[in-house]
Amino acid sequence: REGDNRNHHAFVMTTTRQVSRDATGLLVMGEKSTIELSDTKRRSVGLGSAADEVVAIRQLWERMANRALENAGSDARIDSRSLKAQGIDREATMHLGPVASDMERRGKASDRGDGNRQVAVNNAMLKHI
């Protein structure tokens, strides 16, 4: 199926189980990984919160993606932090999704598109303050 080159994104899926190899070299799925444990259980085994682990995973993805972008000769970079954490005083836009994106491309307004246009106006005004 032909895709739309204006909507670059990736869905990264991983297992939440521990994986090891048996004596023959086959993969064996084990117990839940630590990210699946409750924060209470994580603390009881000396781990931080799952939220902290998610932040670490996002930071790892940022480093890997930016290295790949640099190796590809692109000046684009990603940042795993929120706009606020980056010191950017800008309102975030809402994800359109496939239905609203299709409507907008065909010249039909959508509620989410209208909201994002208002955010763009608000952000433009913030730049001039």
PDB file of C-alpha atoms in Angstrom:
ATOM      1  CA  ARG A   1       0.000   0.000   0.000  1.00  0.00           C
ATOM      2  CA  GLU A   2       1.301   3.422  -0.864  1.00  0.00           C
ATOM      3  CA  GLY A   3       1.992   5.566   2.204  1.00  0.00           C
ATOM      4  CA  ASP A   4       1.977   9.275   2.840  1.00  0.00           C
ATOM      5  CA  ASN A   5       5.477  10.710   3.050  1.00  0.00           C
ATOM      6  CA  ARG A   6       4.286  13.646   5.195  1.00  0.00           C
ATOM      7  CA  ASN A   7       3.627  11.474   8.237  1.00  0.00           C
ATOM      8  CA  HIS A   8       6.914   9.868   9.222  1.00  0.00           C
ATOM      9  CA  HIS A   9       6.592   7.883  12.424  1.00  0.00           C
ATOM     10  CA  ALA A  10       7.360   4.510  13.931  1.00  0.00           C
ATOM     11  CA  PHE A  11       5.675   2.158  16.320  1.00  0.00           C
ATOM     12  CA  VAL A  12       8.292   0.420  18.438  1.00  0.00           C
ATOM     13  CA  MET A  13       7.067  -2.724  20.133  1.00  0.00           C
ATOM     14  CA  THR A  14       9.047  -4.853  22.519  1.00  0.00           C
ATOM     15  CA  THR A  15       8.305  -7.794  24.734  1.00  0.00           C
ATOM     16  CA  THR A  16       7.659  -7.179  28.409  1.00  0.00           C
ATOM     17  CA  ARG A  17       8.998 -10.614  29.288  1.00  0.00           C
ATOM     18  CA  GLN A  18      12.566 -11.528  30.075  1.00  0.00           C
ATOM     19  CA  VAL A  19      14.113 -13.485  27.210  1.00  0.00           C
ATOM     20  CA  SER A  20      16.979 -15.948  27.497  1.00  0.00           C
ATOM     21  CA  ARG A  21      18.392 -18.868  25.512  1.00  0.00           C
ATOM     22  CA  ASP A  22      18.191 -22.484  26.564  1.00  0.00           C
ATOM     23  CA  ALA A  23      21.054 -24.983  26.220  1.00  0.00           C
ATOM     24  CA  THR A  24      20.203 -25.520  22.534  1.00  0.00           C
ATOM     25  CA  GLY A  25      20.210 -21.798  21.772  1.00  0.00           C
ATOM     26  CA  LEU A  26      16.433 -21.426  21.432  1.00  0.00           C
ATOM     27  CA  LEU A  27      14.791 -18.334  22.860  1.00  0.00           C
ATOM     28  CA  VAL A  28      12.874 -18.912  26.074  1.00  0.00           C
ATOM     29  CA  MET A  29      10.307 -16.434  27.355  1.00  0.00           C
ATOM     30  CA  GLY A  30      10.629 -15.915  31.090  1.00  0.00           C
ATOM     31  CA  GLU A  31       8.911 -13.932  33.793  1.00  0.00           C
ATOM     32  CA  LYS A  32       7.538 -10.436  33.448  1.00  0.00           C
ATOM     33  CA  SER A  33      10.240  -7.833  33.079  1.00  0.00           C
ATOM     34  CA  THR A  34      10.728  -5.321  35.848  1.00  0.00           C
ATOM     35  CA  ILE A  35       8.830  -2.628  33.941  1.00  0.00           C
ATOM     36  CA  GLU A  36       5.659  -4.718  34.399  1.00  0.00           C
ATOM     37  CA  LEU A  37       5.991  -4.780  38.183  1.00  0.00           C
ATOM     38  CA  SER A  38       4.062  -2.388  40.399  1.00  0.00           C
ATOM     39  CA  ASP A  39       6.101   0.468  41.822  1.00  0.00           C
ATOM     40  CA  THR A  40       5.652  -1.078  45.281  1.00  0.00           C
ATOM     41  CA  LYS A  41       7.187  -4.356  44.083  1.00  0.00           C
ATOM     42  CA  ARG A  42       9.918  -2.497  42.195  1.00  0.00           C
ATOM     43  CA  ARG A  43      10.870  -0.592  45.372  1.00  0.00           C
ATOM     44  CA  SER A  44      10.942  -3.849  47.343  1.00  0.00           C
ATOM     45  CA  VAL A  45      13.623  -5.211  45.003  1.00  0.00           C
ATOM     46  CA  GLY A  46      15.636  -1.981  44.951  1.00  0.00           C
ATOM     47  CA  LEU A  47      14.397  -0.505  41.662  1.00  0.00           C
ATOM     48  CA  GLY A  48      13.093   2.964  40.853  1.00  0.00           C
ATOM     49  CA  SER A  49       9.647   3.690  39.460  1.00  0.00           C
ATOM     50  CA  ALA A  50       8.405   2.385  36.115  1.00  0.00           C
ATOM     51  CA  ALA A  51       7.962   6.024  35.038  1.00  0.00           C
ATOM     52  CA  ASP A  52      11.702   6.572  35.549  1.00  0.00           C
ATOM     53  CA  GLU A  53      12.419   3.507  33.414  1.00  0.00           C
ATOM     54  CA  VAL A  54      10.162   4.814  30.640  1.00  0.00           C
ATOM     55  CA  VAL A  55      12.084   8.122  30.688  1.00  0.00           C
ATOM     56  CA  ALA A  56      15.359   6.181  30.362  1.00  0.00           C
ATOM     57  CA  ILE A  57      13.966   4.191  27.411  1.00  0.00           C
ATOM     58  CA  ARG A  58      12.817   7.401  25.690  1.00  0.00           C
ATOM     59  CA  GLN A  59      16.273   8.942  26.217  1.00  0.00           C
ATOM     60  CA  LEU A  60      17.927   5.846  24.741  1.00  0.00           C
ATOM     61  CA  TRP A  61      15.628   6.055  21.693  1.00  0.00           C
ATOM     62  CA  GLU A  62      16.475   9.754  21.324  1.00  0.00           C
ATOM     63  CA  ARG A  63      20.214   9.006  21.256  1.00  0.00           C
ATOM     64  CA  MET A  64      19.827   6.109  18.803  1.00  0.00           C
ATOM     65  CA  ALA A  65      17.504   8.029  16.460  1.00  0.00           C
ATOM     66  CA  ASN A  66      19.684  11.143  16.478  1.00  0.00           C
ATOM     67  CA  ARG A  67      22.796   9.071  15.727  1.00  0.00           C
ATOM     68  CA  ALA A  68      20.981   7.475  12.773  1.00  0.00           C
ATOM     69  CA  LEU A  69      19.781  10.886  11.540  1.00  0.00           C
ATOM     70  CA  GLU A  70      23.315  12.256  11.769  1.00  0.00           C
ATOM     71  CA  ASN A  71      24.759   9.218   9.954  1.00  0.00           C
ATOM     72  CA  ALA A  72      22.167   9.732   7.217  1.00  0.00           C
ATOM     73  CA  GLY A  73      23.340  13.320   6.771  1.00  0.00           C
ATOM     74  CA  SER A  74      20.152  14.841   8.150  1.00  0.00           C
ATOM     75  CA  ASP A  75      20.122  17.973  10.296  1.00  0.00           C
ATOM     76  CA  ALA A  76      16.828  16.887  11.905  1.00  0.00           C
ATOM     77  CA  ARG A  77      16.935  15.811  15.544  1.00  0.00           C
ATOM     78  CA  ILE A  78      14.411  14.524  18.054  1.00  0.00           C
ATOM     79  CA  ASP A  79      14.144  15.379  21.744  1.00  0.00           C
ATOM     80  CA  SER A  80      12.471  13.055  24.221  1.00  0.00           C
ATOM     81  CA  ARG A  81      11.667  15.886  26.628  1.00  0.00           C
ATOM     82  CA  SER A  82       8.420  17.812  26.820  1.00  0.00           C
ATOM     83  CA  LEU A  83       8.277  21.289  25.295  1.00  0.00           C
ATOM     84  CA  LYS A  84       8.292  22.733  28.821  1.00  0.00           C
ATOM     85  CA  ALA A  85      11.389  20.726  29.807  1.00  0.00           C
ATOM     86  CA  GLN A  86      13.109  21.991  26.637  1.00  0.00           C
ATOM     87  CA  GLY A  87      12.365  25.563  27.719  1.00  0.00           C
ATOM     88  CA  ILE A  88      10.067  26.072  24.741  1.00  0.00           C
ATOM     89  CA  ASP A  89       7.097  28.273  25.597  1.00  0.00           C
ATOM     90  CA  ARG A  90       4.724  26.871  23.037  1.00  0.00           C
ATOM     91  CA  GLU A  91       1.396  25.105  23.235  1.00  0.00           C
ATOM     92  CA  ALA A  92       1.500  21.563  21.866  1.00  0.00           C
ATOM     93  CA  THR A  93      -0.756  20.562  18.992  1.00  0.00           C
ATOM     94  CA  MET A  94      -3.094  17.600  19.115  1.00  0.00           C
ATOM     95  CA  HIS A  95      -2.396  14.455  17.091  1.00  0.00           C
ATOM     96  CA  LEU A  96      -4.811  14.472  14.153  1.00  0.00           C
ATOM     97  CA  GLY A  97      -5.073  10.759  13.489  1.00  0.00           C
ATOM     98  CA  PRO A  98      -5.802   9.187  10.108  1.00  0.00           C
ATOM     99  CA  VAL A  99      -9.431  10.307   9.738  1.00  0.00           C
ATOM    100  CA  ALA A 100      -8.832  13.989  10.527  1.00  0.00           C
ATOM    101  CA  SER A 101      -5.591  13.980   8.486  1.00  0.00           C
ATOM    102  CA  ASP A 102      -7.461  12.628   5.468  1.00  0.00           C
ATOM    103  CA  MET A 103     -10.224  15.217   5.886  1.00  0.00           C
ATOM    104  CA  GLU A 104      -7.707  18.053   6.144  1.00  0.00           C
ATOM    105  CA  ARG A 105      -5.810  16.876   3.040  1.00  0.00           C
ATOM    106  CA  ARG A 106      -9.076  16.906   1.095  1.00  0.00           C
ATOM    107  CA  GLY A 107      -9.715  20.502   2.192  1.00  0.00           C
ATOM    108  CA  LYS A 108     -12.361  19.644   4.784  1.00  0.00           C
ATOM    109  CA  ALA A 109     -11.956  21.132   8.239  1.00  0.00           C
ATOM    110  CA  SER A 110     -11.886  18.828  11.260  1.00  0.00           C
ATOM    111  CA  ASP A 111     -12.348  19.662  14.936  1.00  0.00           C
ATOM    112  CA  ARG A 112      -8.769  18.624  15.671  1.00  0.00           C
ATOM    113  CA  GLY A 113      -7.456  20.543  12.680  1.00  0.00           C
ATOM    114  CA  ASP A 114      -9.387  23.636  13.799  1.00  0.00           C
ATOM    115  CA  GLY A 115      -7.909  23.232  17.273  1.00  0.00           C
ATOM    116  CA  ASN A 116      -4.396  22.941  15.851  1.00  0.00           C
ATOM    117  CA  ARG A 117      -4.910  26.039  13.714  1.00  0.00           C
ATOM    118  CA  GLN A 118      -5.911  27.947  16.854  1.00  0.00           C
ATOM    119  CA  VAL A 119      -2.815  26.605  18.643  1.00  0.00           C
ATOM    120  CA  ALA A 120      -0.691  27.879  15.721  1.00  0.00           C
ATOM    121  CA  VAL A 121      -2.250  31.344  16.098  1.00  0.00           C
ATOM    122  CA  ASN A 122      -1.661  31.269  19.868  1.00  0.00           C
ATOM    123  CA  ASN A 123       1.958  30.177  19.393  1.00  0.00           C
ATOM    124  CA  ALA A 124       2.560  32.910  16.802  1.00  0.00           C
ATOM    125  CA  MET A 125       1.266  35.488  19.297  1.00  0.00           C
ATOM    126  CA  LEU A 126       3.558  34.066  22.010  1.00  0.00           C
ATOM    127  CA  LYS A 127       6.571  34.678  19.759  1.00  0.00           C
ATOM    128  CA  HIS A 128       5.741  38.392  19.623  1.00  0.00           C
ATOM    129  CA  ILE A 129       5.322  38.847  23.374  1.00  0.00           C
TER     130      ILE A 129
END
